mmCIF file of C-alpha atoms in Angstrom:
data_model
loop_
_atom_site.group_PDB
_atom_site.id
_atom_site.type_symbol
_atom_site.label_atom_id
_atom_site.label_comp_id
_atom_site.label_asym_id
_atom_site.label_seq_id
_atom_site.Cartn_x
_atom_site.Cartn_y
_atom_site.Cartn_z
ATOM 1 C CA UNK A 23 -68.594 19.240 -6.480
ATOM 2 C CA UNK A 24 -70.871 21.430 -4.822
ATOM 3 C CA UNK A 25 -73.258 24.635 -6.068
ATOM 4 C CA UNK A 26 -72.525 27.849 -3.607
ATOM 5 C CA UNK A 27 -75.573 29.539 -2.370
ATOM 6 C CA UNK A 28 -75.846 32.972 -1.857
ATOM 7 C CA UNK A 29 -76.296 32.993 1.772
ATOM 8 C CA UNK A 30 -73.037 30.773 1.947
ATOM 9 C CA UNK A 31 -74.435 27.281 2.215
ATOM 10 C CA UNK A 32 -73.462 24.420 -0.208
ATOM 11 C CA UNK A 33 -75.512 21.541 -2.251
ATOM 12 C CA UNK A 34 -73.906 18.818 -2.679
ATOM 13 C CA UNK A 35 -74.228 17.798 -7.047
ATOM 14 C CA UNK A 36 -71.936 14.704 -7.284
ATOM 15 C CA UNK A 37 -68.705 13.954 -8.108
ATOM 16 C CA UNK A 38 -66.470 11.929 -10.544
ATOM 17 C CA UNK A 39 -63.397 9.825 -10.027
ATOM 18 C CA UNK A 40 -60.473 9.927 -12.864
ATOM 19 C CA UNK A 41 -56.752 9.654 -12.434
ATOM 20 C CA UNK A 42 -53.721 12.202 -13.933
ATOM 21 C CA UNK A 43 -52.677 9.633 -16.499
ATOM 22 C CA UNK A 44 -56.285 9.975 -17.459
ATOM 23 C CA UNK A 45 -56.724 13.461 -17.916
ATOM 24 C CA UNK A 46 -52.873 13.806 -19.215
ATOM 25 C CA UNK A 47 -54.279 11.758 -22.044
ATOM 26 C CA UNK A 48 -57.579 13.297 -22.901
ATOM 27 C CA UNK A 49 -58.839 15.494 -25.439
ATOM 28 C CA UNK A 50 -59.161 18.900 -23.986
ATOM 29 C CA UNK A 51 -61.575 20.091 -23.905
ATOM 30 C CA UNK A 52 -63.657 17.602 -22.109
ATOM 31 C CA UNK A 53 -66.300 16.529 -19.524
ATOM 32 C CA UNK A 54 -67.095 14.737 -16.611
ATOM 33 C CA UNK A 55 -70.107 13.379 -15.534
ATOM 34 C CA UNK A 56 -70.646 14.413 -11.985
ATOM 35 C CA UNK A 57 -72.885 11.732 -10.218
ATOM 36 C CA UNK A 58 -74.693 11.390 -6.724
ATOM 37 C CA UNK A 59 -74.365 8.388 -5.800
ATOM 38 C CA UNK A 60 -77.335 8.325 -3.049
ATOM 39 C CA UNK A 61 -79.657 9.160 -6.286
ATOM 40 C CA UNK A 62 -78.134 6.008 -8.018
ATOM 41 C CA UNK A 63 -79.231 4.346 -4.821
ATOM 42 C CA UNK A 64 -82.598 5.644 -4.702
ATOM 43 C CA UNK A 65 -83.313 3.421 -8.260
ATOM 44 C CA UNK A 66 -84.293 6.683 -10.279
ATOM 45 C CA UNK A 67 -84.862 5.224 -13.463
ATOM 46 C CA UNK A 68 -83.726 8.476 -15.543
ATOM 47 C CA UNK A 69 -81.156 10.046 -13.383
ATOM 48 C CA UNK A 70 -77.690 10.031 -15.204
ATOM 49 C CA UNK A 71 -75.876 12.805 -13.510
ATOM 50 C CA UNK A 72 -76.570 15.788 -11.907
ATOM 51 C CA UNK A 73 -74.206 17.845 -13.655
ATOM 52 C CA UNK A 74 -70.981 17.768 -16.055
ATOM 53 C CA UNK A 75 -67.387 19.310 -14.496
ATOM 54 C CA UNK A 76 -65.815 21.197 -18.046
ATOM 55 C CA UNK A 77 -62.018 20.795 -18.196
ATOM 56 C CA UNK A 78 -60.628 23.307 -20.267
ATOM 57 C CA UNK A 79 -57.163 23.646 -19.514
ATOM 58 C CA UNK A 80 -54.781 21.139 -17.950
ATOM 59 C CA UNK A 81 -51.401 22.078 -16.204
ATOM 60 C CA UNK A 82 -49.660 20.158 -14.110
ATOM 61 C CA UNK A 83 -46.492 21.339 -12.192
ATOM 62 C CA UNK A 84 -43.857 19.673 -9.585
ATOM 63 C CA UNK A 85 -43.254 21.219 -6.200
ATOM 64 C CA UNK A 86 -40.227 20.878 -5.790
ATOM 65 C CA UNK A 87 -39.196 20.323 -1.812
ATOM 66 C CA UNK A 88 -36.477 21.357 0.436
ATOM 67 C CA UNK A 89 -34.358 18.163 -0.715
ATOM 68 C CA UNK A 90 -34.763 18.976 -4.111
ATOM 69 C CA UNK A 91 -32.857 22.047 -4.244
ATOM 70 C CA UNK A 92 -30.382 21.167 -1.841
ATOM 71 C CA UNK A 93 -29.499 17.905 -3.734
ATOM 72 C CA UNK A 94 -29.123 19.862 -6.720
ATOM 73 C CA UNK A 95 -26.430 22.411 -5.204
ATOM 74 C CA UNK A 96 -28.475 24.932 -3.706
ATOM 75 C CA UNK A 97 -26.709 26.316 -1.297
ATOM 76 C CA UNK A 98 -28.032 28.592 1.402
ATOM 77 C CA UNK A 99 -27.020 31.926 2.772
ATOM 78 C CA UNK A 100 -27.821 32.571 6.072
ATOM 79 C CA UNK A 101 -28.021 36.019 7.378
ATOM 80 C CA UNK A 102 -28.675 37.039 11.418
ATOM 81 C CA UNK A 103 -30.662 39.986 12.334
ATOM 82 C CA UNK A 104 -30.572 40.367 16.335
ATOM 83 C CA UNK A 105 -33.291 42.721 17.895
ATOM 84 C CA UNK A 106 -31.857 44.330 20.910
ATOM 85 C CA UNK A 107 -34.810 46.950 21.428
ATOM 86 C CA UNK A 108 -36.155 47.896 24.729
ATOM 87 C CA UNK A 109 -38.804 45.568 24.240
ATOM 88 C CA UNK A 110 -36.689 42.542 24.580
ATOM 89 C CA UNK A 111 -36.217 43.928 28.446
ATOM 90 C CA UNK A 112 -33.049 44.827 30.514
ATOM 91 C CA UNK A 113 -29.671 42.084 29.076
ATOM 92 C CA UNK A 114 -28.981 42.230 33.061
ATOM 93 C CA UNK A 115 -31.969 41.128 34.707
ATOM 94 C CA UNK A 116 -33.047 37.513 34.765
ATOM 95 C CA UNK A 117 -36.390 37.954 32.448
ATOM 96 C CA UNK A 118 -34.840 39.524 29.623
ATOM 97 C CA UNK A 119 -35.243 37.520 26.726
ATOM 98 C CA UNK A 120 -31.007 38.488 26.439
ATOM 99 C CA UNK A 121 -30.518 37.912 29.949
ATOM 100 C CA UNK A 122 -26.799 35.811 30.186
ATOM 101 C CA UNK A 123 -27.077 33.877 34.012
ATOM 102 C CA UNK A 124 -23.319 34.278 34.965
ATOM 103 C CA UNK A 125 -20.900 30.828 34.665
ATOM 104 C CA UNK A 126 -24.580 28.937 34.152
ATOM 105 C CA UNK A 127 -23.628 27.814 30.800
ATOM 106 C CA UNK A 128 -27.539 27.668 29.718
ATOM 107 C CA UNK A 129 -27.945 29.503 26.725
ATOM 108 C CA UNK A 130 -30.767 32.474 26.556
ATOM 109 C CA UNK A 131 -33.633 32.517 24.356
ATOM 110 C CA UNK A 132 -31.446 34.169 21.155
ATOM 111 C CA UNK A 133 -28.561 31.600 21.845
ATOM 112 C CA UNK A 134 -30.777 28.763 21.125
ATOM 113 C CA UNK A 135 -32.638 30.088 18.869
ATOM 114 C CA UNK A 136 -29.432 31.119 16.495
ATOM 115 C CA UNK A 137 -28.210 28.040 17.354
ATOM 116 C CA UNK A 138 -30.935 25.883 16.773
ATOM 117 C CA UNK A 139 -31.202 27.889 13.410
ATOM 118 C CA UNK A 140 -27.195 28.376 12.589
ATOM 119 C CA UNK A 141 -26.636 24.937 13.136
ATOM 120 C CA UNK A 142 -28.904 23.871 9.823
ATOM 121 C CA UNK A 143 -27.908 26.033 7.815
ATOM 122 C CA UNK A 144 -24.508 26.268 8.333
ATOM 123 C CA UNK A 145 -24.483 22.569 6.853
ATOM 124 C CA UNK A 146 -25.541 24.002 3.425
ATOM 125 C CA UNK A 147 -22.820 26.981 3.250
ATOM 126 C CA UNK A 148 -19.410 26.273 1.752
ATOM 127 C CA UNK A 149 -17.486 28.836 3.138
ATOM 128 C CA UNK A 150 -19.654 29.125 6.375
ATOM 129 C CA UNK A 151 -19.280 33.268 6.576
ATOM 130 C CA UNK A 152 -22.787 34.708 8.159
ATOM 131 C CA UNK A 153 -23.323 38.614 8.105
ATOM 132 C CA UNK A 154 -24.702 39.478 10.957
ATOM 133 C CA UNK A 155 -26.767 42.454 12.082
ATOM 134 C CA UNK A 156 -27.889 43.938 15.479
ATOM 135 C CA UNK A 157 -30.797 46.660 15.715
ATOM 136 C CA UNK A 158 -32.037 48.810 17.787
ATOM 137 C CA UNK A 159 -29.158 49.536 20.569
ATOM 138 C CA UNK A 160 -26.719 52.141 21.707
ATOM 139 C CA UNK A 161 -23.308 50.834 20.383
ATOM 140 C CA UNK A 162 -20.270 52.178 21.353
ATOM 141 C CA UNK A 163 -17.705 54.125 20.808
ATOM 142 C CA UNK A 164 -20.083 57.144 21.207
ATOM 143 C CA UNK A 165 -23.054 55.223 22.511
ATOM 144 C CA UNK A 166 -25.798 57.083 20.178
ATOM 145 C CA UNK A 167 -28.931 54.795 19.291
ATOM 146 C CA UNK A 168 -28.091 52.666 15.838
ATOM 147 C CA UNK A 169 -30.781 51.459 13.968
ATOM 148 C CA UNK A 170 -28.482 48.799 12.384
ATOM 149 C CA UNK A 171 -24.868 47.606 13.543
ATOM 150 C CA UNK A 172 -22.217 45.064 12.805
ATOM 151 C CA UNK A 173 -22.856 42.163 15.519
ATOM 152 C CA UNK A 174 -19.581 42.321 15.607
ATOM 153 C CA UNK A 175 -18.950 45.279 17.406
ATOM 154 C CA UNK A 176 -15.653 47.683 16.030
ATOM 155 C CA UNK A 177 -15.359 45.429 13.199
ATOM 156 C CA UNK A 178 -15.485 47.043 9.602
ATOM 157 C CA UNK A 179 -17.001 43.311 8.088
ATOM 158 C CA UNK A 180 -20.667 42.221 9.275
ATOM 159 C CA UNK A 181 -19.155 38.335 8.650
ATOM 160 C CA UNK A 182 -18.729 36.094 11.583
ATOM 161 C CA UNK A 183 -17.160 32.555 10.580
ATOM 162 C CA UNK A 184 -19.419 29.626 11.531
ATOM 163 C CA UNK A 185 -22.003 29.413 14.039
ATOM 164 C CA UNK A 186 -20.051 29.553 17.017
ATOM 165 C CA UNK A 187 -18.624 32.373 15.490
ATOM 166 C CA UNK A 188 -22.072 34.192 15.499
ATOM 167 C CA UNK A 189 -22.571 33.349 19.343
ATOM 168 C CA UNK A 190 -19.401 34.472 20.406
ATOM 169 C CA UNK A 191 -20.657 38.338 18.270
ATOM 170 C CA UNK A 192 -23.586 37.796 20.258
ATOM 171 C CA UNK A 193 -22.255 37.474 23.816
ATOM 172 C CA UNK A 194 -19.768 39.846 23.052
ATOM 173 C CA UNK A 195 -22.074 42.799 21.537
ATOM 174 C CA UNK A 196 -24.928 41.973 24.671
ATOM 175 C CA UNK A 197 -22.006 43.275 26.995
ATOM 176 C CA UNK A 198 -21.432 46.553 24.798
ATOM 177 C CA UNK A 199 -25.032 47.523 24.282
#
């Protein structure tokens, strides 16, 4: 433990060892003695501690991680937002972060990316059905600026099955914007 300061430094008072099956089992409330060890060192005859840690109140609770949930049934649902602002750059020239190199096969920065995403969670989804969104794009018929649009351009549902159903939305709505 250490005393704060008022102009931000720290003093070092001592500190105590226990275990949680040791304070799990105490009385509460209780104390620890909290001892420097260099003082011990220095043979002072009357030093016992330089101060006593209080515990009042004792809770203890489990993290549970990833695995936990998903061994339990959790499943996830996985849902695509795509931002096809100006600031993501012109889909037709080579440093847009959309840009599709023609009959390359190499996937642009959003392909991977949904892919790299998709492909994880699509594990933990039974019936594999993603909505997905664009924003932020002139979508035809009429062409006016939408602030939010079926990926799936022309289609009433924003669902696209799988994955690969996503990136085939994807390449399809980059060509309509």
């Amino acid at each position: 433990c250490h005393d704060w300061d008022s102009d931000g430094s720290t003093d070092y008072i001592g500190s105590c060892t226990t275990t949680l099956g040791a304070l799990q089992s105490a009385h509460l409330p209780t104390n620890f003695e909290l001892v420097d060890e260099a003082k011990i060192k220095k043979k002072k005859k009357n030093y016992r501690n330089s101060g006593v840690l209080h515990l009042q109140l004792l809770k203890v609770t489990r993290n549970f991680s990833f695995f936990d949930y998903i061994s339990r049934g959790c499943e996830l649902n996985f849902v695509v937002g795509v931002d096809f602002t100006g600031s993501n750059g012109d889909p037709n020239k080579p440093n847009s972060l959309h840009y599709i190199a023609p009959a390359s096969g190499i996937m642009n920065e959003y392909q991977r990316a949904l892919w790299a995403v998709g492909s994880i969670c699509e594990q933990y989804d039974t019936d594999k059905m993603f909505p997905a969104f664009g924003f932020g794009a002139k979508t035809p018929p009429t062409y006016q600026f939408s602030s939010i649009f079926n990926l799936s351009i022309g289609s009433p549902r924003p669902e696209c099955q799988g994955v690969g159903g996503i990136l085939a939305a994807y390449q399809s709505a980059i060509k309509q914007v």
